[in-house]
Coordinates of C-alpha atoms in Angstrom, one line a residue:
M1 CA 0.2 -0.3 0.0
C2 CA 2.7 2.5 0.7
K3 CA 4.1 1.9 -2.8
T4 CA 0.9 2.9 -4.4
F5 CA 0.5 6.0 -2.6
D6 CA 4.5 6.6 -3.6
L7 CA 5.6 6.3 -0.3
Q8 CA 8.6 4.6 1.3
D9 CA 8.2 1.0 1.5
N10 CA 8.3 1.3 5.4
C11 CA 6.2 4.0 5.9
K12 CA 3.8 4.6 8.8
P13 CA 0.1 4.5 9.1
I14 CA 0.2 7.9 10.0
Q15 CA 1.6 8.8 6.6
L16 CA -1.0 6.8 4.9
I17 CA -3.7 9.0 6.6
N18 CA -2.0 12.3 6.1
M19 CA -1.2 11.6 2.3
S20 CA -2.5 14.3 -0.3
N21 CA -3.0 12.1 -3.4
L22 CA -5.7 9.8 -2.1
E23 CA -8.3 11.3 -4.0
K24 CA -6.6 11.0 -7.3
K25 CA -6.0 7.0 -6.5
L26 CA -9.9 6.9 -5.8
I27 CA -10.4 8.1 -8.9
E28 CA -7.7 6.1 -11.0
T29 CA -9.4 2.8 -9.4
V30 CA -12.5 3.4 -10.8
Q31 CA -12.4 5.3 -13.8
Y32 CA -12.9 3.8 -17.1
N33 CA -11.2 5.3 -20.3
F34 CA -14.0 5.1 -23.0
T35 CA -12.0 7.2 -25.4
Y36 CA -9.2 4.8 -25.4
P37 CA -10.8 1.4 -24.2
E38 CA -8.5 -0.9 -22.3
S39 CA -7.3 -4.0 -24.2
K40 CA -7.4 -6.1 -21.0
P41 CA -10.7 -7.6 -19.2
R42 CA -11.5 -4.9 -16.6
K43 CA -12.6 -5.9 -13.3
G44 CA -13.7 -4.6 -9.9
L45 CA -16.2 -1.7 -9.6
I46 CA -16.3 0.9 -12.9
M47 CA -17.7 4.1 -12.1
C48 CA -19.0 5.6 -15.5
P49 CA -19.4 7.9 -17.4
Y50 CA -17.4 10.2 -15.0
A51 CA -15.3 8.8 -12.0
H52 CA -15.9 11.8 -9.7
S53 CA -19.6 10.4 -9.2
L54 CA -18.2 8.0 -6.9
Y55 CA -18.4 10.7 -4.0
D56 CA -22.0 11.2 -4.4
L57 CA -22.3 7.1 -4.7
I58 CA -20.2 6.6 -1.5
L59 CA -22.0 9.4 0.5
P60 CA -24.7 7.1 2.1
I61 CA -22.2 5.3 3.5
L62 CA -19.6 8.1 4.8
G63 CA -22.3 10.7 5.4
K64 CA -21.9 14.4 5.3
T65 CA -18.0 14.1 6.6
K66 CA -15.4 12.7 4.0
H67 CA -12.6 12.2 6.7
Q68 CA -9.1 11.1 5.2
I69 CA -9.4 7.6 7.0
D70 CA -12.9 6.8 5.9
M71 CA -11.7 7.5 2.3
L72 CA -8.7 5.5 2.9
Y73 CA -11.0 2.6 3.9
V74 CA -13.1 3.2 0.7
W75 CA -10.0 3.1 -1.6
T76 CA -8.9 -0.5 0.4
M77 CA -12.7 -1.7 -0.3
L78 CA -12.3 -1.0 -3.8
N79 CA -9.3 -2.9 -4.1
I80 CA -9.8 -5.7 -2.3
N81 CA -13.4 -6.3 -2.7
P82 CA -16.0 -3.6 -3.3
E83 CA -19.1 -6.0 -2.7
P84 CA -19.6 -4.5 1.0
I85 CA -19.9 -1.0 -0.7
I86 CA -22.8 -2.3 -3.0
L87 CA -24.3 -4.3 0.1
Q88 CA -24.4 -1.0 2.0
L89 CA -25.9 1.0 -0.6
L90 CA -28.2 -1.8 -1.7
K91 CA -30.0 -3.0 1.4
K92 CA -31.9 -6.0 1.7
S93 CA -34.2 -4.2 3.8
A94 CA -35.1 -1.7 1.1
G95 CA -36.0 -4.7 -1.2
W96 CA -32.8 -5.2 -3.4
P97 CA -32.3 -9.0 -4.2
L98 CA -29.0 -9.3 -2.4
P99 CA -27.8 -10.9 0.9
S100 CA -28.0 -8.7 4.0
Y101 CA -24.9 -7.1 5.3
G102 CA -23.0 -7.5 8.5
G103 CA -19.7 -6.2 8.4
V104 CA -16.1 -6.3 7.2
C105 CA -12.8 -6.7 8.7
G106 CA -9.7 -6.7 6.2
R107 CA -10.5 -9.2 3.8
L108 CA -13.3 -10.9 5.9
E109 CA -17.0 -10.2 4.9
V110 CA -19.9 -11.0 7.0
V111 CA -23.3 -11.4 5.3
A112 CA -26.5 -13.7 5.7
D113 CA -26.5 -16.8 4.4
E114 CA -29.7 -16.4 1.6
G115 CA -30.2 -20.0 0.5
V116 CA -28.6 -22.3 -2.3
S117 CA -27.3 -21.5 -5.8
L118 CA -29.5 -22.0 -8.6
S119 CA -26.7 -24.2 -10.5
T120 CA -27.9 -27.1 -7.6
L121 CA -31.4 -26.3 -8.2
T122 CA -31.9 -27.3 -12.0
H123 CA -33.9 -30.7 -11.2
V124 CA -36.7 -28.7 -9.0
T125 CA -40.3 -28.6 -10.7
F126 CA -40.8 -26.3 -13.5
R127 CA -43.2 -24.0 -11.8
K128 CA -40.2 -23.5 -9.0
K129 CA -38.3 -22.8 -12.1
L130 CA -40.6 -20.3 -13.4
I131 CA -40.9 -18.7 -9.8
Y132 CA -37.2 -17.9 -9.9
A133 CA -37.5 -16.9 -13.7
Q134 CA -39.9 -14.3 -12.9
K135 CA -38.0 -12.7 -9.6
I136 CA -34.3 -12.9 -11.8
L137 CA -36.4 -10.5 -14.3
E138 CA -37.7 -8.5 -11.6
A139 CA -34.1 -8.2 -10.4
A140 CA -32.6 -7.2 -13.9
M141 CA -35.4 -4.4 -13.9
D142 CA -34.3 -3.4 -10.6
F143 CA -30.7 -3.2 -11.0
T144 CA -31.6 -1.2 -14.4
Y145 CA -34.2 1.3 -13.1
K146 CA -34.9 1.2 -9.2
H147 CA -32.3 3.5 -8.3
D148 CA -33.1 7.3 -8.3
R149 CA -29.6 8.3 -9.2
F150 CA -27.5 5.0 -10.8
R151 CA -27.8 1.9 -12.3
F152 CA -26.1 -0.9 -11.4
Y153 CA -24.9 -3.2 -14.5
L154 CA -23.4 -6.9 -13.1
M155 CA -20.6 -8.4 -14.9
D156 CA -21.0 -11.9 -13.6
W157 CA -24.2 -13.4 -14.4
S158 CA -24.5 -16.9 -13.7
L159 CA -26.5 -19.9 -11.6
D160 CA -23.6 -20.0 -9.3
N161 CA -24.1 -16.3 -8.4
I162 CA -27.7 -16.3 -7.9
V163 CA -29.2 -18.1 -4.4
A164 CA -32.8 -19.0 -3.5
N165 CA -33.8 -19.8 0.1
E166 CA -36.8 -21.8 1.1
A167 CA -39.4 -18.9 0.5
D168 CA -38.1 -19.0 -3.2
D169 CA -36.7 -15.5 -2.5
I170 CA -33.9 -15.0 -4.9
S171 CA -30.5 -13.1 -4.0
F172 CA -27.2 -12.3 -6.1
V173 CA -23.8 -13.1 -4.9
D174 CA -20.2 -12.4 -5.8
L175 CA -20.8 -8.6 -6.7
E176 CA -17.0 -7.7 -7.1
D177 CA -17.5 -6.8 -10.6
I178 CA -20.0 -4.2 -11.4
I179 CA -20.4 -1.2 -13.7
I180 CA -22.2 1.8 -11.8
L181 CA -23.5 4.4 -14.1
D182 CA -24.5 8.1 -12.9
K183 CA -27.8 8.5 -15.0
H184 CA -27.9 12.0 -13.9
V185 CA -24.8 13.6 -15.4
S186 CA -24.6 16.3 -18.0
P187 CA -22.6 14.6 -20.8
G188 CA -19.7 16.8 -22.3
T189 CA -18.8 16.5 -25.9
D190 CA -17.0 13.1 -25.3
L191 CA -20.8 11.4 -25.2
P192 CA -22.4 12.1 -28.2
N193 CA -24.9 9.1 -28.0
W194 CA -25.7 9.6 -24.2
Y195 CA -29.4 10.1 -24.6
K196 CA -29.4 7.0 -27.0
R197 CA -30.4 3.5 -25.6
S198 CA -27.5 1.0 -25.8
K199 CA -28.6 -2.6 -27.2
H200 CA -26.6 -5.5 -26.3
E201 CA -25.3 -6.6 -29.6
V202 CA -24.7 -10.3 -29.9
I203 CA -21.2 -10.6 -31.6
E204 CA -20.0 -14.1 -30.4
P205 CA -21.3 -17.2 -28.2
G206 CA -21.4 -17.1 -24.4
F207 CA -21.5 -14.3 -21.7
S208 CA -20.0 -11.3 -23.7
F209 CA -20.5 -7.4 -23.7
S210 CA -19.1 -3.9 -23.9
I211 CA -18.2 -1.9 -21.0
D212 CA -17.9 1.1 -23.9
N213 CA -21.5 0.5 -24.5
M214 CA -22.8 0.5 -21.2
C215 CA -20.5 3.6 -20.1
T216 CA -21.4 6.0 -22.8
H217 CA -25.3 5.6 -23.1
H218 CA -27.7 6.5 -20.5
L219 CA -29.7 3.2 -20.6
S220 CA -28.5 0.0 -21.5
D221 CA -30.5 -3.3 -21.9
H222 CA -27.4 -5.1 -20.7
N223 CA -29.1 -6.5 -17.6
L224 CA -32.1 -7.4 -19.3
W225 CA -30.1 -9.4 -22.0
A226 CA -27.8 -11.2 -19.2
A227 CA -31.3 -12.3 -17.5
C228 CA -32.3 -14.3 -20.6
H229 CA -28.9 -15.2 -21.2
V230 CA -29.0 -17.0 -17.9
L231 CA -32.4 -18.7 -18.5
A232 CA -32.3 -19.3 -22.1
G233 CA -28.8 -18.5 -23.4
D234 CA -26.3 -21.1 -25.1
E235 CA -24.3 -21.9 -21.7
E236 CA -26.8 -24.5 -19.5
P237 CA -29.9 -22.6 -19.7
Y238 CA -31.9 -22.9 -16.7
L239 CA -35.3 -23.0 -18.1
Y240 CA -34.7 -25.8 -20.9
P241 CA -35.3 -28.4 -21.5
L242 CA -38.9 -26.8 -21.7
P243 CA -41.9 -29.3 -20.7
K244 CA -43.8 -30.8 -23.8
T245 CA -46.7 -29.1 -22.4
V246 CA -45.4 -25.3 -22.1
S247 CA -44.3 -26.0 -25.8
T248 CA -48.3 -27.1 -26.7
V249 CA -49.9 -25.0 -24.8
R250 CA -47.8 -21.8 -24.6
P251 CA -46.0 -21.7 -27.7
N252 CA -45.1 -17.7 -27.4
F253 CA -43.3 -18.5 -24.3
E254 CA -40.2 -19.7 -26.2
K255 CA -40.8 -16.8 -28.5
L256 CA -40.6 -14.2 -25.9
L257 CA -37.2 -16.1 -24.7
T258 CA -35.3 -15.8 -28.2
E259 CA -36.6 -12.5 -28.9
C260 CA -35.2 -11.2 -25.5
L261 CA -31.9 -12.8 -26.7
N262 CA -31.7 -11.4 -30.2
G263 CA -34.5 -9.4 -30.6
D264 CA -34.3 -5.5 -31.3
D265 CA -36.2 -4.3 -28.0
R266 CA -35.5 -6.2 -25.2
F267 CA -37.3 -3.4 -22.7
K268 CA -40.6 -4.4 -24.0
T269 CA -39.9 -8.2 -24.5
V270 CA -38.8 -8.3 -20.8
T271 CA -42.0 -6.6 -19.4
N272 CA -43.9 -8.9 -22.2
L273 CA -41.7 -11.9 -20.9
H274 CA -42.5 -11.1 -17.2
Q275 CA -46.3 -11.0 -17.5
Y276 CA -46.1 -14.3 -19.5
I277 CA -44.5 -15.9 -17.0
K278 CA -46.8 -14.7 -14.1
N279 CA -49.8 -15.6 -16.3
M280 CA -48.3 -19.3 -16.9
L281 CA -48.2 -19.5 -13.3
V282 CA -51.6 -19.4 -12.8
D283 CA -52.8 -21.5 -16.1
K284 CA -54.5 -24.3 -14.9
K285 CA -54.3 -25.6 -18.6
L286 CA -50.7 -26.0 -18.2
D287 CA -50.4 -29.8 -16.4
G288 CA -46.8 -30.9 -15.6
L289 CA -45.5 -27.6 -14.2
D290 CA -45.3 -29.4 -10.6
T291 CA -43.3 -32.4 -12.0
A292 CA -39.5 -32.5 -11.1
V293 CA -37.6 -31.8 -13.9
S294 CA -35.5 -35.2 -14.8

């Protein structure tokens, strides 16, 4: 840490607390250069489109005061694991689908046990899968729309990182890699497409995305596409294989899943898909939903 802040290797804690370049280091940690995109995969917390929005993001954690030691604490979390920051901002008690936060000490984070991963729940009934799917779509929309200031684009969507409890509530875990976009900035000339929507382009198989597209547009369908990729993509899709009854009685279901993956308007499709699943769950004509998937 001493070397990072241009201090001697054997620096003392008081020197770290009194250093003058901490805010610069904070900005460097979360900024993304969309003018010259980075060649290596980016990890951690990325603040878009401008890194200085970080200070407004962490204000609820630090309060009105911005002491040097508190900022050093934030810098440490950003470089070790930014998840505690996210869990303190998006609280379980406020309806966010995330684990309840207990605290952190060094590299040790304490959170509530919110259940088991969906990757271990692949043989449950299709009805239960639909319940999880409905809540995954709701989470995708919440991360995109719910916060009054920021959008939260998760970079690591997978069945391993979504857990469910006995009440069928889901929570997202492993939030180390996340893009946070400030939707209230005044765009400069470097953001000519800011007020346009960013559409995820399917370029290659698998879970791939463009940080540049998310950071340079005020709204991206990344979370919506990612949710549908988990449910119906080309890598162990959670909802497949579909029961024959579903394919026969509700043929539009698979069509909506395909449109969400490859269509032109995921914002509309996800809303329709969410309502369609809701209707399926109360459709008495759909026999076999309560049969476990083999």
